[in-house]
Short mmCIF file of C-alpha atoms in Angstrom, two decimals:
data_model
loop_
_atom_site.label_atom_id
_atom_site.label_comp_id
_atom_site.label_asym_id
_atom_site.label_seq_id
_atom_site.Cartn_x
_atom_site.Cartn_y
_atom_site.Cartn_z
CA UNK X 16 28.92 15.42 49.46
CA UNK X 17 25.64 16.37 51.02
CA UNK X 18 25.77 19.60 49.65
CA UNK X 19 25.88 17.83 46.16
CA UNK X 20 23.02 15.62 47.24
CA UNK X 21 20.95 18.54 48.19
CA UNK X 22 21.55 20.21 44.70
CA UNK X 23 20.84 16.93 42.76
CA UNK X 24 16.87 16.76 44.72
CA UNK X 25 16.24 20.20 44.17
CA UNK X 26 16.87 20.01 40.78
CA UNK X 27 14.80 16.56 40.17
CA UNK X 28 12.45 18.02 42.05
CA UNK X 29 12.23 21.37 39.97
CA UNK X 30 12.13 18.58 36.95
CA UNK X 31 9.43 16.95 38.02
CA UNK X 32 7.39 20.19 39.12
CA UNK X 33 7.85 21.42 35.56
CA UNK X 34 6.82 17.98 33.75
CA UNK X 35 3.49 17.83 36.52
CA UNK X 36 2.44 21.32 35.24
CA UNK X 37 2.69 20.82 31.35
CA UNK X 38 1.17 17.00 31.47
CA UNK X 39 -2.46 16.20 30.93
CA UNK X 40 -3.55 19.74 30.56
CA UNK X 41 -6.92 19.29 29.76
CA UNK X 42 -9.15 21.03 26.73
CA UNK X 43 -12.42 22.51 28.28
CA UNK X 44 -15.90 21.26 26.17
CA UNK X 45 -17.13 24.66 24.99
CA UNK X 46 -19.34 24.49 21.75
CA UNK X 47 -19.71 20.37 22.21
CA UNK X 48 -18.98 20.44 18.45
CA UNK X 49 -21.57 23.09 17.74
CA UNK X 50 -19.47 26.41 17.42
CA UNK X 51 -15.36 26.67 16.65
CA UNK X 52 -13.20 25.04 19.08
CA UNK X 53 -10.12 25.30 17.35
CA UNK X 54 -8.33 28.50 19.28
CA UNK X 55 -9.36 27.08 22.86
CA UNK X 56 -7.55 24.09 21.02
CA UNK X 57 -4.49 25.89 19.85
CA UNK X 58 -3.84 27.92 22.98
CA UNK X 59 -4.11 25.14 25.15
CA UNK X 60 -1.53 23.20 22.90
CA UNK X 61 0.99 26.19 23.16
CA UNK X 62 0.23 27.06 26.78
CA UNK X 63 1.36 23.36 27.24
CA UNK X 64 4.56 23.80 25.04
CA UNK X 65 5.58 27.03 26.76
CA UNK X 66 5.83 24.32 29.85
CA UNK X 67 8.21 21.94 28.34
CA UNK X 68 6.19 20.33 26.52
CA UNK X 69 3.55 17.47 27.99
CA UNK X 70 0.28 16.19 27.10
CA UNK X 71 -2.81 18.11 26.16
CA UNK X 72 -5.77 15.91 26.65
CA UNK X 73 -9.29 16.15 24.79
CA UNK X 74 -12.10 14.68 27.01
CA UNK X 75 -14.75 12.55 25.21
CA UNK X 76 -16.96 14.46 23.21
CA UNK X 77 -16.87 16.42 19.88
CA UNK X 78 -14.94 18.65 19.03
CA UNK X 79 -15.29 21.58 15.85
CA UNK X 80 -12.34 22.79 13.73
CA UNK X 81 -13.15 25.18 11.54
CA UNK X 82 -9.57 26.34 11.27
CA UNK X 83 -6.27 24.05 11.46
CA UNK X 84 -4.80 23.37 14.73
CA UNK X 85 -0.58 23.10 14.94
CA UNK X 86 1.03 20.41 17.73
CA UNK X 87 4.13 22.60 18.59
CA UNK X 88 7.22 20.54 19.24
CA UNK X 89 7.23 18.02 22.25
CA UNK X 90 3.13 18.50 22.64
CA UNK X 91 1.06 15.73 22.48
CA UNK X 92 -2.86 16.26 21.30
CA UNK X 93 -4.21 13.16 23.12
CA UNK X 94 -8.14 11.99 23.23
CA UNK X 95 -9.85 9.30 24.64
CA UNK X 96 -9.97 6.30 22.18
CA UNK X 97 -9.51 2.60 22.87
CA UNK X 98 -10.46 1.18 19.51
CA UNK X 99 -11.46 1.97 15.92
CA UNK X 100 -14.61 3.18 15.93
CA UNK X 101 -16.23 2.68 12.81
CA UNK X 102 -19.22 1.73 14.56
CA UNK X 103 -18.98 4.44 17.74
CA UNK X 104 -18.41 8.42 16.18
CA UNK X 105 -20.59 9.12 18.78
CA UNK X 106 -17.65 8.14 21.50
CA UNK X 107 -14.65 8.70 22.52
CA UNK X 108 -13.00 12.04 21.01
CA UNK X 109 -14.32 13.05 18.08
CA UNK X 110 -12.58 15.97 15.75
CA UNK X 111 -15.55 17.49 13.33
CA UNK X 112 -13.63 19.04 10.23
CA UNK X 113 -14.70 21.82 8.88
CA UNK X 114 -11.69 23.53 7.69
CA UNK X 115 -10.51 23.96 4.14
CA UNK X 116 -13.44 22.72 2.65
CA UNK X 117 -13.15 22.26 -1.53
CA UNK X 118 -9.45 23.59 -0.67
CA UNK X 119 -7.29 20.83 -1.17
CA UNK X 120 -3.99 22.90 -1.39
CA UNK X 121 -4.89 24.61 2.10
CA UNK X 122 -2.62 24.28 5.46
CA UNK X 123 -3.37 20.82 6.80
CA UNK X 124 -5.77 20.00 9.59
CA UNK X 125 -3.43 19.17 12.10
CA UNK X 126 -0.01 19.60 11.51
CA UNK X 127 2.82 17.78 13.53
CA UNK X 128 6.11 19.51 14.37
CA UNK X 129 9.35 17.70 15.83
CA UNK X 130 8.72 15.12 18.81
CA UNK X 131 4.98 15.94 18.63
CA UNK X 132 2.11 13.46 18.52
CA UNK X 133 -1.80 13.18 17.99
CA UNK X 134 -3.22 10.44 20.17
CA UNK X 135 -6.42 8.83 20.96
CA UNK X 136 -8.70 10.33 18.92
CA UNK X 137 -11.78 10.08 15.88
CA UNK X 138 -11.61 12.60 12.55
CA UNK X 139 -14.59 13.02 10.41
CA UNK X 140 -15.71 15.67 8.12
CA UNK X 141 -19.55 16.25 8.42
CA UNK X 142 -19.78 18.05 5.25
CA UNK X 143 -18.24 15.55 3.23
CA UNK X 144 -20.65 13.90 0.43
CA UNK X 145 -21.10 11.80 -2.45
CA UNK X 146 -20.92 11.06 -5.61
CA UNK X 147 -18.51 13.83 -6.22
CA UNK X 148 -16.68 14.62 -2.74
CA UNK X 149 -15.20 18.15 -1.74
CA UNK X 150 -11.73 17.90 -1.90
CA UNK X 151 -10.13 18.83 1.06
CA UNK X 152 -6.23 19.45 2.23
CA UNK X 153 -4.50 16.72 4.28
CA UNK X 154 -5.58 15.53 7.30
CA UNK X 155 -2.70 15.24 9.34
CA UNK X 156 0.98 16.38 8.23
CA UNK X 157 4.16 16.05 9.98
CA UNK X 158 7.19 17.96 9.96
CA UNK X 159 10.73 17.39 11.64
CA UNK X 160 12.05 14.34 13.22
CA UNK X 161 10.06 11.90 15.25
CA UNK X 162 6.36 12.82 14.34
CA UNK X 163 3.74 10.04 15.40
CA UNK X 164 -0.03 9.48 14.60
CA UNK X 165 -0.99 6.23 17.24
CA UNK X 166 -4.64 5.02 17.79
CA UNK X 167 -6.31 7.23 14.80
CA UNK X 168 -9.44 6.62 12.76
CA UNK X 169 -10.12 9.07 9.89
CA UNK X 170 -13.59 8.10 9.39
CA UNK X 171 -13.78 9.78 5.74
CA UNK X 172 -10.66 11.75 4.79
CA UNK X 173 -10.57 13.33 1.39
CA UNK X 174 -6.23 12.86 2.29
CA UNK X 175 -5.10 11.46 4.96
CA UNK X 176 -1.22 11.94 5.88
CA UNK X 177 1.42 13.74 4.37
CA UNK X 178 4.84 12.78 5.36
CA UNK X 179 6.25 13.86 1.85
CA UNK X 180 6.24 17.63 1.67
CA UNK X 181 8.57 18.03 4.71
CA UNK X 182 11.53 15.82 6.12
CA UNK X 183 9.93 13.54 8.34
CA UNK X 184 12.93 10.75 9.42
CA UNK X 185 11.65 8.54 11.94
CA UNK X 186 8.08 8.77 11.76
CA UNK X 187 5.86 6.77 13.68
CA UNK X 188 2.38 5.61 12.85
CA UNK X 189 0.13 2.83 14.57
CA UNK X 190 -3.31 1.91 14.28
CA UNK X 191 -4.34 4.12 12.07
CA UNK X 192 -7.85 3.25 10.59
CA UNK X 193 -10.65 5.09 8.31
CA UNK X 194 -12.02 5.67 4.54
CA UNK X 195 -9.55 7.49 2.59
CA UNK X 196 -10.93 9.05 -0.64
CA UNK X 197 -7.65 10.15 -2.85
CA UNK X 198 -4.24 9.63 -0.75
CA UNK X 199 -3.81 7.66 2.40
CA UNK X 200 -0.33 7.67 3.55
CA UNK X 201 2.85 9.47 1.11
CA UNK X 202 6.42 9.59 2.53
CA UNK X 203 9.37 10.89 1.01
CA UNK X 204 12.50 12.67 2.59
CA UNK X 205 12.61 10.43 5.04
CA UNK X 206 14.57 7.76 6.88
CA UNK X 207 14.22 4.95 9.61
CA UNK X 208 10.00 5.23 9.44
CA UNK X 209 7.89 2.99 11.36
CA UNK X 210 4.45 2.57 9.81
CA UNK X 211 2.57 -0.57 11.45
CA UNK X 212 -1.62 -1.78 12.12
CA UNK X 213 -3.32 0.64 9.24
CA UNK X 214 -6.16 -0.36 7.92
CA UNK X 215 -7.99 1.60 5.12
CA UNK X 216 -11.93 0.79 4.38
CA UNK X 217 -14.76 2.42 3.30
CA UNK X 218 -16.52 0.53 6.66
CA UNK X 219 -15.43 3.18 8.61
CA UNK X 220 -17.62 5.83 7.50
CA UNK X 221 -20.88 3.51 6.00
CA UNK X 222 -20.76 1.96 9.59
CA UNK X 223 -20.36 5.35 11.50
CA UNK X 224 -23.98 5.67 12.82
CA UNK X 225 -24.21 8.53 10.71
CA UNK X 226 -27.22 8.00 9.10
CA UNK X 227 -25.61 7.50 6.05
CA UNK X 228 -27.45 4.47 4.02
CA UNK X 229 -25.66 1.14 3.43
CA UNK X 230 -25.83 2.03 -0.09
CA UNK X 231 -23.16 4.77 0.19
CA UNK X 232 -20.66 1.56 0.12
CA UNK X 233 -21.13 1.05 -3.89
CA UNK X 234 -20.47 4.43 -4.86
CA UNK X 235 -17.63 5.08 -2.24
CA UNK X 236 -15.69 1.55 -3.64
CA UNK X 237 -16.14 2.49 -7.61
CA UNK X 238 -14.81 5.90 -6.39
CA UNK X 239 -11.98 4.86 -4.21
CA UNK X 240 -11.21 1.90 -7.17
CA UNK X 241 -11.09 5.03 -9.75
CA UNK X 242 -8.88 7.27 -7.66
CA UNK X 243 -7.07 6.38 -4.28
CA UNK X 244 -3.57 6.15 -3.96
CA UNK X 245 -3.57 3.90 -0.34
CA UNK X 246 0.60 4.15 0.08
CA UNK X 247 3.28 6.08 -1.83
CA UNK X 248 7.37 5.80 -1.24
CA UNK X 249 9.24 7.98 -2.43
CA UNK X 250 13.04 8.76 -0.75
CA UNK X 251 12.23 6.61 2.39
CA UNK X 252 15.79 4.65 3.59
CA UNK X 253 14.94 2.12 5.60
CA UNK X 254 10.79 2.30 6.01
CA UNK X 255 9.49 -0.39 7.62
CA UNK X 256 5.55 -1.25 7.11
CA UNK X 257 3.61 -4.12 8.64
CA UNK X 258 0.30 -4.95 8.45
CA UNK X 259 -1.17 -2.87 5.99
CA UNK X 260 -4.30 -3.01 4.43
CA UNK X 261 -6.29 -1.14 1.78
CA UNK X 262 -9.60 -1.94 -0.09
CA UNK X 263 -10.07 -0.97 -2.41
CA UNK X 264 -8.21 1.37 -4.52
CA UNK X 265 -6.14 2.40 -7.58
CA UNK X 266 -3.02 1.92 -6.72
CA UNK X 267 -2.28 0.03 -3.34
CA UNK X 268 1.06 0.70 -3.37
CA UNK X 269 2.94 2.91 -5.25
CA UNK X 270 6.75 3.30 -5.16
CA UNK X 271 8.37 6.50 -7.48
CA UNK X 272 11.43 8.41 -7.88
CA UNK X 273 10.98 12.06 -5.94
CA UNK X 274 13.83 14.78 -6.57
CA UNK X 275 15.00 13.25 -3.65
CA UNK X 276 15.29 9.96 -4.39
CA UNK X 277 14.01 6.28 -3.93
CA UNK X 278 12.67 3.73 -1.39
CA UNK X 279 14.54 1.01 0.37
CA UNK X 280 12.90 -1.27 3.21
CA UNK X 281 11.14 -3.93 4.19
CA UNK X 282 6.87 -4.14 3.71
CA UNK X 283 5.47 -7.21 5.60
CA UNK X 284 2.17 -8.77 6.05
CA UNK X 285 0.87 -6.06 3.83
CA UNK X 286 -2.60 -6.55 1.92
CA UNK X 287 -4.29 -5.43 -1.01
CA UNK X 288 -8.14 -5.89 -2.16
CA UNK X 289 -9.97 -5.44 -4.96
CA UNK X 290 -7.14 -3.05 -6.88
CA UNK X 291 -6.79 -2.13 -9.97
CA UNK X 292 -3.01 -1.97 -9.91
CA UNK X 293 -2.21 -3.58 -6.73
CA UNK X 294 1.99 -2.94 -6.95
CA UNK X 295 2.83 -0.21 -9.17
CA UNK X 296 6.94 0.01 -9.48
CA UNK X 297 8.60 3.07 -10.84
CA UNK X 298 11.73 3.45 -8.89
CA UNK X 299 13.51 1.88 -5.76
CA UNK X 300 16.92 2.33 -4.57
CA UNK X 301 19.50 -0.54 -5.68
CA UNK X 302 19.45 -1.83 -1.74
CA UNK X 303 15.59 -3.03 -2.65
CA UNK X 304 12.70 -3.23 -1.52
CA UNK X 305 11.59 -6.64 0.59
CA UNK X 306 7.92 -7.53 0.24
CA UNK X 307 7.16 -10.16 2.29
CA UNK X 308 3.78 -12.18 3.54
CA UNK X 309 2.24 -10.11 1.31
CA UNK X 310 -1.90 -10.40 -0.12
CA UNK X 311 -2.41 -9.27 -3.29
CA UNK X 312 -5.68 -8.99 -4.59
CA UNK X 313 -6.86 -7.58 -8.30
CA UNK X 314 -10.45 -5.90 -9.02
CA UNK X 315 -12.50 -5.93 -12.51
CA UNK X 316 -14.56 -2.66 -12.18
CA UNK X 317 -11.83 -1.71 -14.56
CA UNK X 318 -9.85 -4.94 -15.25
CA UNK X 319 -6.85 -4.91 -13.03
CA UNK X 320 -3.76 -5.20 -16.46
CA UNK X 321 -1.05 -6.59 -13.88
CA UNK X 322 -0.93 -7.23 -10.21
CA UNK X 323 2.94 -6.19 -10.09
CA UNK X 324 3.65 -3.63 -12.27
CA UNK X 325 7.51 -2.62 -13.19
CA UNK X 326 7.66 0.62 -15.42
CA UNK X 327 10.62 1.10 -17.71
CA UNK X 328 11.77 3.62 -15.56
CA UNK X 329 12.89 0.87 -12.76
CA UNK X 330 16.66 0.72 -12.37
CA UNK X 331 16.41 -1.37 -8.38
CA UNK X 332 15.70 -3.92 -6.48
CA UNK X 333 12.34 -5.83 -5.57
CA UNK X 334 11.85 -8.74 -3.73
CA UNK X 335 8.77 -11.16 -3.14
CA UNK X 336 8.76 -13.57 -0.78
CA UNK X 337 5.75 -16.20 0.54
CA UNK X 338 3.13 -13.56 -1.15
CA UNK X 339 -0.07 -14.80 -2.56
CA UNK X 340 -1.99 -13.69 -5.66
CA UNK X 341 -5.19 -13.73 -6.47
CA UNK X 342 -8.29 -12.03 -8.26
CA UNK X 343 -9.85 -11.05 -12.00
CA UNK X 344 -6.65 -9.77 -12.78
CA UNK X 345 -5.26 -10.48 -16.74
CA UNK X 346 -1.81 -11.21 -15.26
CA UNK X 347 0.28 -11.20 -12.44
CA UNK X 348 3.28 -9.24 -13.84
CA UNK X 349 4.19 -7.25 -16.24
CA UNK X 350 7.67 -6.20 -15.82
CA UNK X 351 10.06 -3.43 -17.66
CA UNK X 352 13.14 -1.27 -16.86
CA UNK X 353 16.82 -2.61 -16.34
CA UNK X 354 16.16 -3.66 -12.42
CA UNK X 355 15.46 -6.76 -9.99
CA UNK X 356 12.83 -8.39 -9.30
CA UNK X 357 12.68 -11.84 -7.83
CA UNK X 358 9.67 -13.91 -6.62
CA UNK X 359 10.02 -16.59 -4.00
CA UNK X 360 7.31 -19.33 -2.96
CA UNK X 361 4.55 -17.32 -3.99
CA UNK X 362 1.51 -18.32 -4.88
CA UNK X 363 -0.72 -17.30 -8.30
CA UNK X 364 -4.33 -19.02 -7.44
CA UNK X 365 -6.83 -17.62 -10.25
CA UNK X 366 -9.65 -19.38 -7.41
CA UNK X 367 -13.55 -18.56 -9.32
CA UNK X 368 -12.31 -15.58 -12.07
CA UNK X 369 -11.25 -16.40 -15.44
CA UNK X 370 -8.07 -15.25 -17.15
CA UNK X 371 -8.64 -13.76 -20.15
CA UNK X 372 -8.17 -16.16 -23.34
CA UNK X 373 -4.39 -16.33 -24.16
CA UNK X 374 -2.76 -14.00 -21.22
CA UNK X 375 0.78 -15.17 -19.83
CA UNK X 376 1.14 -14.88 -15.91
CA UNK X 377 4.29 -13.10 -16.25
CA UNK X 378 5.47 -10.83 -18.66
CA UNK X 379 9.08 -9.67 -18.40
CA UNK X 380 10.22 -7.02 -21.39
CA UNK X 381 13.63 -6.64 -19.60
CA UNK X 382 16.17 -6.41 -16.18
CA UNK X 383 16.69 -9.63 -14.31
CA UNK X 384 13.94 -12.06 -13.04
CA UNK X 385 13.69 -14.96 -10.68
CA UNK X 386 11.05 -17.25 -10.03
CA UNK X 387 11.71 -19.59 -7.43
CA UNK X 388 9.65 -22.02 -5.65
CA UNK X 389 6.13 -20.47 -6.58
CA UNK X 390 2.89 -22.12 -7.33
CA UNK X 391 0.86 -21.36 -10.76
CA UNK X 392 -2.30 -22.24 -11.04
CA UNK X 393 -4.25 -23.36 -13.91
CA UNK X 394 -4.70 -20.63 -16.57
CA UNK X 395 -2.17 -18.52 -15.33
CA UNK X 396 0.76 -21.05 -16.15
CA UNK X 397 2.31 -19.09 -18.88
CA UNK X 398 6.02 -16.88 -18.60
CA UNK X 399 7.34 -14.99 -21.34
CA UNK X 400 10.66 -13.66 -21.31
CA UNK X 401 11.18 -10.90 -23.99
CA UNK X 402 14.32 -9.78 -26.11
CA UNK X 403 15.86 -7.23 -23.52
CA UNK X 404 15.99 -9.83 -20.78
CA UNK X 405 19.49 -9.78 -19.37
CA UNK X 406 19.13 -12.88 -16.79
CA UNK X 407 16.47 -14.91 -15.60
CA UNK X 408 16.15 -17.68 -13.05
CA UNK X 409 12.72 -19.93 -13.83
CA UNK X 410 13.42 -22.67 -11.18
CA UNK X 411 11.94 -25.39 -8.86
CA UNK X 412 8.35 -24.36 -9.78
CA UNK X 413 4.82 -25.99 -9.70
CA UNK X 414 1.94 -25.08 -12.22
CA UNK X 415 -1.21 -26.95 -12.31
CA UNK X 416 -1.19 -26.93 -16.27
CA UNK X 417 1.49 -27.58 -18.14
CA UNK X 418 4.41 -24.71 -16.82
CA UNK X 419 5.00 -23.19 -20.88
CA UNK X 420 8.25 -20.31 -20.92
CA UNK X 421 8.30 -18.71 -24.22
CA UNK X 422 11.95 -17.55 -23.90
CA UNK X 423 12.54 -14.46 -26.40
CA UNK X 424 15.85 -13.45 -24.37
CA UNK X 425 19.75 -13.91 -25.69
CA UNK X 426 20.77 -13.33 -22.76
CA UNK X 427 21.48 -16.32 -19.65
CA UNK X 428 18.44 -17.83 -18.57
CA UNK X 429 18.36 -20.73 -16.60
CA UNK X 430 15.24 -23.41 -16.39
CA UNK X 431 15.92 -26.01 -14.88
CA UNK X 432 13.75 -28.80 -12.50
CA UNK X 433 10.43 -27.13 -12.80
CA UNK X 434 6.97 -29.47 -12.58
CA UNK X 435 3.31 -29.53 -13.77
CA UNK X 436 0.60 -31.75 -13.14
CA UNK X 437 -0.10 -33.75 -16.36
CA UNK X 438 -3.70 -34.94 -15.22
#
């Protein structure tokens, strides 16, 4: 028995030797972001894997990547960050990237293996400019199960992360902040993700201390409005998102069909500003998509058509609870396809903007509908459900001016104990 004892501390001991050697290795300051510190980087991240793994940890300061750096698997790249710092790129750990400048098809900046993790730490690219930014590859990309991206800002990414090109199942992002130019977050071949606390503004780079004018703000928001994609699904079983945010953009979320397949999951207290199609649907799995506590905000630098938009490609499920709707949008949705989608005590508040002269709030061409429990307000208090409508559900509803459904459908649609305000 003591003999087994004896083995048993030796070999926790051993254990705990081996975990003590790999952990907190830290990055020596070399070129203070003035010359490359990206192989000092790299060895010290595979010195640290070659020791089971651990945490590699970047002092405050700046750092320069002129080439990309790869987390092996099991290797943490950790910095010192306690809080966005879209007023602070002067503090904390700061990445200046350099690499794969007007090479948007180039080997990401950091790239995340299995069980691997970037912590802690402040991205922006120094050369980046305006009105017609370098495109650059992605900024982080993971590969492999378990990849995570906590306490990030991306002060001015051209794209931010890619967890599309490579299976990614149980991915892990939180608090992830910054100015995203063309793509924020993609995922497809995944399952079981975790995305929670990302917020995506244009703040984070005017407000950087940079020296950059306030002025940079109008051409970076008609630029983002023309061409940023903040979130894209494609086969994700089982995502989870909470507390999302994007302003503003083209698409805030997008949800598509990859050769892999379609989303399912739940999207919660997720928000939406000043988009020009705030909910674009092409595709989700049957088991549906739950969007839930949801703000959802159109933009008129090009008149936002439809705040949800259902192509006729949609064959799922799509659920809307306790959202809210507002903006200079022309409606709130336009829906085709044979799928789902239901809306549940939402509100559709038009507040100062003005609906153009003779738009309907909904527009359903086909599928099933349900609209449940909702609030229209004035101007926006007009449904019309086309020919190819299988079912629809118009029920228990309040409109501010007189609740009109122009019913096209033959097929079984139920209205029933709806109300409007007749003052």
């Amino acid at each position: 028995m003591r003999l087994e004892q004896n083995i048993i501390i030796v070999f926790m001991t051993i254990f705990t030797i081996a975990i003590a050697a790999a952990d907190n290795i830290s990055v020596p300051k070399y070129g203070r972001g003035v010359t490359d510190d990206s192989g000092i980087i790299q060895k010290t991240l595979d010195k640290c894997a070659a020791a089971n793994g651990g945490v590699v940890f970047l002092p405050a300061g700046k750092y320069r990547l002129d080439k990309p750096i790869c987390i092996p698997s099991g290797v943490t790249l950790k910095g010192d960050w306690e809080a966005p710092h879209h007023t602070m790129i002067d503090k904390g750990t700061v990445i200046l990237a350099y690499a794969g400048k007007g090479k948007e098809n180039d080997p990401p900046l950091i790239k995340l293996n299995p069980n691997s993790a970037v912590k802690g730490i402040t991205i922006y690219y120094p050369e980046q400019k305006l009105p017609d930014p370098f495109p650059y590859p992605w900024t982080i990309q993971g590969e492999g199960a378990d990849c995570s991206i906590i306490d990030v800002t991306l002060t001015n990414s051209y794209n931010a992360v890619d967890l599309e090109t490579y299976p990614n199942e149980r991915h892990y992002i939180r608090n992830l902040f910054g100015g995203i130019l063309r793509k924020g977050i993609f995922v497809d071949q995944s399952k079981n993700g975790r995305i929670e606390n990302v917020h995506f503004s244009h703040n984070y780079w005017v407000r950087a201390g940079l020296g950059h004018p306030t002025s940079y703000w109008d051409p970076l928001f008609a630029d983002s409005y023309l061409n940023l994609t903040a979130f894209r699904f494609g086969k994700a079983d089982n995502e989870i998102a909470t507390n999302t945010f994007a302003i503003p953009c083209k698409i805030g979320y997008h949800f598509v069909k990859s050769k892999h397949g379609a989303c399912c999951g739940i999207f919660s207290g997720i928000g939406m500003d000043f988009t020009q199609k705030p909910i674009l649907i092409e595709e989700t799995q049957d088991s549906g998509v739950l969007i839930a506590n949801a703000e959802i905000v159109a933009g008129n630098a090009v008149r936002s058509e439809a705040q949800i938009e259902a192509a006729s490609t949609h064959t799922g499920t799509v659920q809307f609870a306790n959202c809210s709707f507002w903006g200079p949008g022309q409606s709130i949705a336009r829906i085709h396809g044979s799928g789902t989608v239901s809306m549940f005590n939402c509100n559709m508040s038009l507040y100062a903007w003005d609906v153009p002269s003779g738009k309907p709030a909904i527009e359903v061409y086909g599928g099933s509908f349900s609209l449940v429990s909702s609030t229209l307000f004035a101007g926006w208090d007009k449904i019309i459900l086309d020919k190819n409508v299988k079912t629809a559900v118009i029920m228990s509803n309040t409109a501010r001016g007189k609740l009109e459904v122009d019913n096209r459908s033959v097929g079984d649609v139920q209205i029933v104990g709806n109300s409007w305000n007749k003052d």
